[in-house]
């Protein structure tokens, strides 16, 4: 009878993080590796007091128990047998912060303090913390290294205890310090009385195995081999005993074959063994596939996290190795990964070092011998390989099938496979089950080494029989694509409706090679040897495969079988038309049209005539078809398109209106009638688009044009619904997405959303125009760097895009202050399209205000004015140039007077211009009056007006009006509203920026900027 007090919980059997678990937990669950623990304990105890110590390197792949072993050893060293002579220093698994030897010894002191804290020696631990703090001021690395190590040794000497370092993942330490420091570390740990190092690594580091390396022969290597089958079973039995899981004893004994198979796949990994015990404790299933899936699900977080830590290139290599399953040589890997051999070699070395990959010899079948230089590479942990195949395969059924087949090849002997396959076939006959089918297929492949076989065919026939060949039903159990075409053809030969449906599905999916094999197989059957339909279908397949001669051959065969087959004639006609044999094509089109009452064939003939220069014939046939079949959509559409493209909208409207007036018209008739009316701005296009949408609510183009029409009618909210519906139906239609973006920007002023929509449109199909529209939206959002990027992308797609160059120049000048690039791009834009009046205006402003080229600026303004009726901004800046920069005051005044109608609507601009003209005439009274008029505006001042204001103030200051101007601001009350401008004027009066010392900082900063701008403007000079 077991003592229940000594039992441990199944849930306490942890998988990871040995460092965070309690000592009691570690001791109770430490089962594997007890012999290795004893070896290390004996080795430590046998060290003489002042010896040159023996160091140990524990080497094993992930999950082999390295971390747990070090933690268990730490607990032993704290026990009574050790504690008087030794003190354990256990490091965390990763010491990523160590990039020099001084940090290692400082970390060691810190770890020693932690160790003493565990022993309740708080004073000693505090003293070590103080020692570490005292070293903070030491900057010399060599001195700091020496001090830290000496401090460690002195503390251990005072305690009379030798330090035993327990270093997990020591390769991280080796990689972190320089080769020179590695040799220094080697020197101190091979001196009398040095600390004992017991390290762990997933592989034997190069630093300890290369002859010229620092730690060559410094460690006694202890390899944690994979547990044998017996050891794993013993481990599981011991776990069952320790947890009191009596039922697990029976499972372990009864399922020995399964457990041994799982051992082969898990590679004797103790961590996986603990995973397995959880499954056993919860009941081992009779279905091997369920056991496998359950184990894979439990271990997924570990494998996924480990795999994601690899570099992208390393992931690609592991992916290729895992999916290949069998060992691969470098050439095979290179083809699978598209990496060069030298890239592969360096990555493989790293993966071997990390424990992911193992290297072995390669046998040449051709030469019947081992190859010396050529090596094989495989995923080291086979259970990871199974997991990866299962999770990585593109289709679930294929992934399950491959992984399970690999599993079963390992799991069963041939005799067991034979017995098991008979059992599973019988179970399938009783009831279909997707896991059972996967298992059965895997069994058949495992038994026949992956080759197609009678059992596999029997499985497929059973599935087809039970589902009656319904593809939807078949898909519930397996991927229909894996059923061989011979089996499908044979089964479907008894149900032509089912066969024709399947052919159509394959056509729609574009699986032409598969369909070719199926159709050839069908035609070879006596029942279908004279099928015109199957020959036409095969001709279609060959046409899609660009095998034109075979396509023509099978169309001809179909016509030989049935010369009156209109469908065969139409396909031959289209082929002849594509080959340029128009007379032969016309003959076949005419025959097809005469052999059937179906309007489809005369419509095809009409289309042929319209495309090949016989428009009148085509029009007459289409009119006749529409007359006889007023609901035949193809003919209505073709005739409408013909009329619309030929600017015969009145004919299109008459024809479509007659179709609609007959009643019960197809949706396309309403749609095209709406299109024609919308283009002509006649009738009620909106009602017709709405009718089309009602009849065919899944037609995206109907919704889009309804949205366009609603937008034009000012029905903004309804338009948005229509745009969004169109995109919902066709999310990858770039015209719909881009149109919605333009709508959002223009009608909703939702530039944030518009930008996102334009990005989506660009993702679908990039174009220069879309990048320009994106630039416009992000510009409004003040995302100017992004706008510049978008303009440049537009230019990269369309080198002569004048509008993009102009937009780029404006943003570079105005927002990014990049004057030289802006100048260059303005000139490029104007060279490409010299009729851009607005661009000439912006170019003139750059020349006048940023560069000081007044002569060129005058030409730019005059060019802008000559192209289009100017607005007030152009005239305003042109007058400033003539009067203030060039000195042509009379000409400037004449221009100003000529455009009084413009200025009469803007008291601000008119007031500033009149004030400056008065100053030039030395009429201070009028100048003050006009300044007062200009400052009478209400509300906040715009950025453009602020710029005009400070420029006018700068000019007024040059004309001796500064003091009076300050009074004008005070009298108008603008000294408070526009305080930064006012203070900048006061600074001009003071003649020094020191004036701003008396001004509040939040005002002074802006005022200073304005002052500098005004001074620069004055210094640019002019006449």
PDB file of N, CA and C in Angstrom, residues 798-861:
ATOM      1  N   UNK A 798       5.385  57.116 -63.789  1.00  0.00           N
ATOM      2  CA  UNK A 798       5.065  57.903 -64.985  1.00  0.00           C
ATOM      3  C   UNK A 798       6.057  59.067 -65.063  1.00  0.00           C
ATOM      4  N   UNK A 799       7.082  58.883 -65.835  1.00  0.00           N
ATOM      5  CA  UNK A 799       8.214  59.815 -65.851  1.00  0.00           C
ATOM      6  C   UNK A 799       7.835  61.214 -66.323  1.00  0.00           C
ATOM      7  N   UNK A 800       6.781  61.338 -67.141  1.00  0.00           N
ATOM      8  CA  UNK A 800       6.399  62.650 -67.683  1.00  0.00           C
ATOM      9  C   UNK A 800       5.160  63.201 -66.994  1.00  0.00           C
ATOM     10  N   UNK A 801       4.997  62.908 -65.720  1.00  0.00           N
ATOM     11  CA  UNK A 801       3.778  63.284 -64.983  1.00  0.00           C
ATOM     12  C   UNK A 801       3.972  64.697 -64.428  1.00  0.00           C
ATOM     13  N   UNK A 802       3.588  65.698 -65.224  1.00  0.00           N
ATOM     14  CA  UNK A 802       3.799  67.099 -64.846  1.00  0.00           C
ATOM     15  C   UNK A 802       3.095  67.433 -63.533  1.00  0.00           C
ATOM     16  N   UNK A 803       1.888  66.927 -63.356  1.00  0.00           N
ATOM     17  CA  UNK A 803       1.112  67.239 -62.151  1.00  0.00           C
ATOM     18  C   UNK A 803       1.824  66.740 -60.896  1.00  0.00           C
ATOM     19  N   UNK A 804       2.464  65.580 -61.004  1.00  0.00           N
ATOM     20  CA  UNK A 804       3.179  65.030 -59.849  1.00  0.00           C
ATOM     21  C   UNK A 804       4.424  65.860 -59.536  1.00  0.00           C
ATOM     22  N   UNK A 805       5.147  66.280 -60.567  1.00  0.00           N
ATOM     23  CA  UNK A 805       6.315  67.144 -60.344  1.00  0.00           C
ATOM     24  C   UNK A 805       5.893  68.445 -59.667  1.00  0.00           C
ATOM     25  N   UNK A 806       4.765  68.990 -60.092  1.00  0.00           N
ATOM     26  CA  UNK A 806       4.282  70.246 -59.505  1.00  0.00           C
ATOM     27  C   UNK A 806       3.925  70.057 -58.036  1.00  0.00           C
ATOM     28  N   UNK A 807       3.180  69.011 -57.750  1.00  0.00           N
ATOM     29  CA  UNK A 807       2.808  68.739 -56.358  1.00  0.00           C
ATOM     30  C   UNK A 807       4.032  68.513 -55.489  1.00  0.00           C
ATOM     31  N   UNK A 808       5.015  67.779 -56.027  1.00  0.00           N
ATOM     32  CA  UNK A 808       6.253  67.528 -55.294  1.00  0.00           C
ATOM     33  C   UNK A 808       6.974  68.837 -55.005  1.00  0.00           C
ATOM     34  N   UNK A 809       7.067  69.694 -56.011  1.00  0.00           N
ATOM     35  CA  UNK A 809       7.758  70.984 -55.836  1.00  0.00           C
ATOM     36  C   UNK A 809       7.082  71.830 -54.770  1.00  0.00           C
ATOM     37  N   UNK A 810       5.746  71.916 -54.812  1.00  0.00           N
ATOM     38  CA  UNK A 810       5.015  72.725 -53.828  1.00  0.00           C
ATOM     39  C   UNK A 810       5.262  72.227 -52.413  1.00  0.00           C
ATOM     40  N   UNK A 811       5.240  70.910 -52.228  1.00  0.00           N
ATOM     41  CA  UNK A 811       5.454  70.354 -50.880  1.00  0.00           C
ATOM     42  C   UNK A 811       6.892  70.574 -50.414  1.00  0.00           C
ATOM     43  N   UNK A 812       7.827  70.405 -51.335  1.00  0.00           N
ATOM     44  CA  UNK A 812       9.226  70.626 -50.953  1.00  0.00           C
ATOM     45  C   UNK A 812       9.461  72.074 -50.560  1.00  0.00           C
ATOM     46  N   UNK A 813       8.837  72.981 -51.281  1.00  0.00           N
ATOM     47  CA  UNK A 813       9.032  74.409 -50.983  1.00  0.00           C
ATOM     48  C   UNK A 813       8.310  74.823 -49.699  1.00  0.00           C
ATOM     49  N   UNK A 814       7.009  74.552 -49.661  1.00  0.00           N
ATOM     50  CA  UNK A 814       6.163  75.134 -48.620  1.00  0.00           C
ATOM     51  C   UNK A 814       6.303  74.423 -47.285  1.00  0.00           C
ATOM     52  N   UNK A 815       6.359  73.097 -47.323  1.00  0.00           N
ATOM     53  CA  UNK A 815       6.298  72.344 -46.064  1.00  0.00           C
ATOM     54  C   UNK A 815       7.657  71.818 -45.598  1.00  0.00           C
ATOM     55  N   UNK A 816       8.518  71.444 -46.542  1.00  0.00           N
ATOM     56  CA  UNK A 816       9.809  70.876 -46.152  1.00  0.00           C
ATOM     57  C   UNK A 816      10.963  71.871 -46.287  1.00  0.00           C
ATOM     58  N   UNK A 817      10.661  73.043 -46.835  1.00  0.00           N
ATOM     59  CA  UNK A 817      11.661  74.121 -46.983  1.00  0.00           C
ATOM     60  C   UNK A 817      12.876  73.653 -47.787  1.00  0.00           C
ATOM     61  N   UNK A 818      12.629  72.790 -48.764  1.00  0.00           N
ATOM     62  CA  UNK A 818      13.713  72.286 -49.618  1.00  0.00           C
ATOM     63  C   UNK A 818      13.693  73.093 -50.920  1.00  0.00           C
ATOM     64  N   UNK A 819      14.378  74.214 -50.897  1.00  0.00           N
ATOM     65  CA  UNK A 819      14.228  75.197 -51.973  1.00  0.00           C
ATOM     66  C   UNK A 819      14.830  74.723 -53.294  1.00  0.00           C
ATOM     67  N   UNK A 820      16.061  74.216 -53.269  1.00  0.00           N
ATOM     68  CA  UNK A 820      16.707  73.811 -54.526  1.00  0.00           C
ATOM     69  C   UNK A 820      15.960  72.666 -55.217  1.00  0.00           C
ATOM     70  N   UNK A 821      15.586  71.594 -54.485  1.00  0.00           N
ATOM     71  CA  UNK A 821      14.803  70.536 -55.155  1.00  0.00           C
ATOM     72  C   UNK A 821      13.460  71.053 -55.663  1.00  0.00           C
ATOM     73  N   UNK A 822      12.848  71.966 -54.914  1.00  0.00           N
ATOM     74  CA  UNK A 822      11.561  72.512 -55.341  1.00  0.00           C
ATOM     75  C   UNK A 822      11.718  73.275 -56.654  1.00  0.00           C
ATOM     76  N   UNK A 823      12.767  74.106 -56.738  1.00  0.00           N
ATOM     77  CA  UNK A 823      13.024  74.881 -57.954  1.00  0.00           C
ATOM     78  C   UNK A 823      13.191  73.955 -59.160  1.00  0.00           C
ATOM     79  N   UNK A 824      13.953  72.900 -58.964  1.00  0.00           N
ATOM     80  CA  UNK A 824      14.215  71.937 -60.034  1.00  0.00           C
ATOM     81  C   UNK A 824      12.916  71.274 -60.491  1.00  0.00           C
ATOM     82  N   UNK A 825      12.056  70.910 -59.546  1.00  0.00           N
ATOM     83  CA  UNK A 825      10.831  70.185 -59.890  1.00  0.00           C
ATOM     84  C   UNK A 825       9.762  71.103 -60.474  1.00  0.00           C
ATOM     85  N   UNK A 826       9.719  72.390 -60.043  1.00  0.00           N
ATOM     86  CA  UNK A 826       8.830  73.346 -60.705  1.00  0.00           C
ATOM     87  C   UNK A 826       9.206  73.449 -62.186  1.00  0.00           C
ATOM     88  N   UNK A 827      10.480  73.582 -62.450  1.00  0.00           N
ATOM     89  CA  UNK A 827      10.929  73.747 -63.839  1.00  0.00           C
ATOM     90  C   UNK A 827      10.625  72.491 -64.665  1.00  0.00           C
ATOM     91  N   UNK A 828      10.784  71.310 -64.029  1.00  0.00           N
ATOM     92  CA  UNK A 828      10.484  70.056 -64.724  1.00  0.00           C
ATOM     93  C   UNK A 828       8.992  69.982 -65.047  1.00  0.00           C
ATOM     94  N   UNK A 829       8.149  70.374 -64.095  1.00  0.00           N
ATOM     95  CA  UNK A 829       6.698  70.338 -64.300  1.00  0.00           C
ATOM     96  C   UNK A 829       6.286  71.273 -65.432  1.00  0.00           C
ATOM     97  N   UNK A 830       6.871  72.474 -65.456  1.00  0.00           N
ATOM     98  CA  UNK A 830       6.497  73.476 -66.463  1.00  0.00           C
ATOM     99  C   UNK A 830       7.057  73.136 -67.834  1.00  0.00           C
ATOM    100  N   UNK A 831       8.155  72.424 -67.865  1.00  0.00           N
ATOM    101  CA  UNK A 831       8.700  71.971 -69.146  1.00  0.00           C
ATOM    102  C   UNK A 831       7.794  70.904 -69.750  1.00  0.00           C
ATOM    103  N   UNK A 832       7.278  70.019 -68.882  1.00  0.00           N
ATOM    104  CA  UNK A 832       6.389  68.953 -69.349  1.00  0.00           C
ATOM    105  C   UNK A 832       5.024  69.492 -69.754  1.00  0.00           C
ATOM    106  N   UNK A 833       4.535  70.494 -69.016  1.00  0.00           N
ATOM    107  CA  UNK A 833       3.223  71.077 -69.320  1.00  0.00           C
ATOM    108  C   UNK A 833       3.268  72.565 -69.017  1.00  0.00           C
ATOM    109  N   UNK A 834       3.597  73.379 -70.008  1.00  0.00           N
ATOM    110  CA  UNK A 834       3.756  74.823 -69.778  1.00  0.00           C
ATOM    111  C   UNK A 834       2.432  75.582 -69.626  1.00  0.00           C
ATOM    112  N   UNK A 835       1.297  74.896 -69.652  1.00  0.00           N
ATOM    113  CA  UNK A 835       0.001  75.573 -69.557  1.00  0.00           C
ATOM    114  C   UNK A 835      -0.603  75.457 -68.154  1.00  0.00           C
ATOM    115  N   UNK A 836       0.211  75.244 -67.145  1.00  0.00           N
ATOM    116  CA  UNK A 836      -0.286  75.128 -65.771  1.00  0.00           C
ATOM    117  C   UNK A 836      -0.203  76.490 -65.082  1.00  0.00           C
ATOM    118  N   UNK A 837      -1.290  77.243 -65.125  1.00  0.00           N
ATOM    119  CA  UNK A 837      -1.256  78.606 -64.598  1.00  0.00           C
ATOM    120  C   UNK A 837      -0.926  78.634 -63.109  1.00  0.00           C
ATOM    121  N   UNK A 838      -1.463  77.689 -62.330  1.00  0.00           N
ATOM    122  CA  UNK A 838      -1.226  77.694 -60.885  1.00  0.00           C
ATOM    123  C   UNK A 838       0.234  77.383 -60.574  1.00  0.00           C
ATOM    124  N   UNK A 839       0.829  76.507 -61.370  1.00  0.00           N
ATOM    125  CA  UNK A 839       2.236  76.154 -61.141  1.00  0.00           C
ATOM    126  C   UNK A 839       3.137  77.337 -61.459  1.00  0.00           C
ATOM    127  N   UNK A 840       2.815  78.064 -62.519  1.00  0.00           N
ATOM    128  CA  UNK A 840       3.593  79.283 -62.819  1.00  0.00           C
ATOM    129  C   UNK A 840       3.513  80.262 -61.647  1.00  0.00           C
ATOM    130  N   UNK A 841       2.331  80.369 -61.044  1.00  0.00           N
ATOM    131  CA  UNK A 841       2.156  81.286 -59.914  1.00  0.00           C
ATOM    132  C   UNK A 841       3.021  80.863 -58.721  1.00  0.00           C
ATOM    133  N   UNK A 842       2.976  79.577 -58.353  1.00  0.00           N
ATOM    134  CA  UNK A 842       3.789  79.093 -57.221  1.00  0.00           C
ATOM    135  C   UNK A 842       5.279  79.221 -57.525  1.00  0.00           C
ATOM    136  N   UNK A 843       5.626  78.967 -58.772  1.00  0.00           N
ATOM    137  CA  UNK A 843       7.014  79.117 -59.199  1.00  0.00           C
ATOM    138  C   UNK A 843       7.444  80.576 -59.051  1.00  0.00           C
ATOM    139  N   UNK A 844       6.577  81.526 -59.442  1.00  0.00           N
ATOM    140  CA  UNK A 844       6.879  82.951 -59.281  1.00  0.00           C
ATOM    141  C   UNK A 844       7.073  83.321 -57.825  1.00  0.00           C
ATOM    142  N   UNK A 845       6.219  82.805 -56.943  1.00  0.00           N
ATOM    143  CA  UNK A 845       6.370  83.094 -55.509  1.00  0.00           C
ATOM    144  C   UNK A 845       7.701  82.580 -54.968  1.00  0.00           C
ATOM    145  N   UNK A 846       8.101  81.369 -55.399  1.00  0.00           N
ATOM    146  CA  UNK A 846       9.397  80.821 -54.959  1.00  0.00           C
ATOM    147  C   UNK A 846      10.529  81.743 -55.395  1.00  0.00           C
ATOM    148  N   UNK A 847      10.455  82.180 -56.634  1.00  0.00           N
ATOM    149  CA  UNK A 847      11.511  83.047 -57.153  1.00  0.00           C
ATOM    150  C   UNK A 847      11.531  84.385 -56.427  1.00  0.00           C
ATOM    151  N   UNK A 848      10.356  84.951 -56.145  1.00  0.00           N
ATOM    152  CA  UNK A 848      10.305  86.269 -55.508  1.00  0.00           C
ATOM    153  C   UNK A 848      10.680  86.203 -54.028  1.00  0.00           C
ATOM    154  N   UNK A 849      10.069  85.295 -53.296  1.00  0.00           N
ATOM    155  CA  UNK A 849      10.183  85.327 -51.837  1.00  0.00           C
ATOM    156  C   UNK A 849      11.299  84.456 -51.266  1.00  0.00           C
ATOM    157  N   UNK A 850      11.728  83.414 -52.008  1.00  0.00           N
ATOM    158  CA  UNK A 850      12.726  82.497 -51.442  1.00  0.00           C
ATOM    159  C   UNK A 850      14.099  82.633 -52.096  1.00  0.00           C
ATOM    160  N   UNK A 851      14.112  83.024 -53.373  1.00  0.00           N
ATOM    161  CA  UNK A 851      15.384  83.048 -54.095  1.00  0.00           C
ATOM    162  C   UNK A 851      15.836  84.478 -54.408  1.00  0.00           C
ATOM    163  N   UNK A 852      14.859  85.360 -54.678  1.00  0.00           N
ATOM    164  CA  UNK A 852      15.219  86.747 -54.984  1.00  0.00           C
ATOM    165  C   UNK A 852      15.514  86.974 -56.452  1.00  0.00           C
ATOM    166  N   UNK A 853      15.048  86.088 -57.316  1.00  0.00           N
ATOM    167  CA  UNK A 853      15.226  86.272 -58.760  1.00  0.00           C
ATOM    168  C   UNK A 853      13.972  86.978 -59.274  1.00  0.00           C
ATOM    169  N   UNK A 854      13.959  88.331 -59.174  1.00  0.00           N
ATOM    170  CA  UNK A 854      12.751  89.100 -59.443  1.00  0.00           C
ATOM    171  C   UNK A 854      12.416  89.147 -60.939  1.00  0.00           C
ATOM    172  N   UNK A 855      13.427  89.134 -61.768  1.00  0.00           N
ATOM    173  CA  UNK A 855      13.196  89.178 -63.212  1.00  0.00           C
ATOM    174  C   UNK A 855      12.471  87.909 -63.671  1.00  0.00           C
ATOM    175  N   UNK A 856      12.975  86.763 -63.224  1.00  0.00           N
ATOM    176  CA  UNK A 856      12.357  85.486 -63.602  1.00  0.00           C
ATOM    177  C   UNK A 856      10.975  85.357 -62.974  1.00  0.00           C
ATOM    178  N   UNK A 857      10.821  85.889 -61.754  1.00  0.00           N
ATOM    179  CA  UNK A 857       9.523  85.833 -61.075  1.00  0.00           C
ATOM    180  C   UNK A 857       8.474  86.603 -61.873  1.00  0.00           C
ATOM    181  N   UNK A 858       8.873  87.775 -62.412  1.00  0.00           N
ATOM    182  CA  UNK A 858       7.921  88.575 -63.199  1.00  0.00           C
ATOM    183  C   UNK A 858       7.422  87.800 -64.409  1.00  0.00           C
ATOM    184  N   UNK A 859       8.343  87.114 -65.097  1.00  0.00           N
ATOM    185  CA  UNK A 859       7.953  86.311 -66.255  1.00  0.00           C
ATOM    186  C   UNK A 859       6.983  85.200 -65.852  1.00  0.00           C
ATOM    187  N   UNK A 860       7.219  84.599 -64.684  1.00  0.00           N
ATOM    188  CA  UNK A 860       6.363  83.502 -64.209  1.00  0.00           C
ATOM    189  C   UNK A 860       4.951  84.000 -63.926  1.00  0.00           C
ATOM    190  N   UNK A 861       4.844  85.134 -63.210  1.00  0.00           N
ATOM    191  CA  UNK A 861       3.512  85.691 -62.923  1.00  0.00           C
ATOM    192  C   UNK A 861       2.781  86.038 -64.220  1.00  0.00           C
TER     193      UNK A 861
END
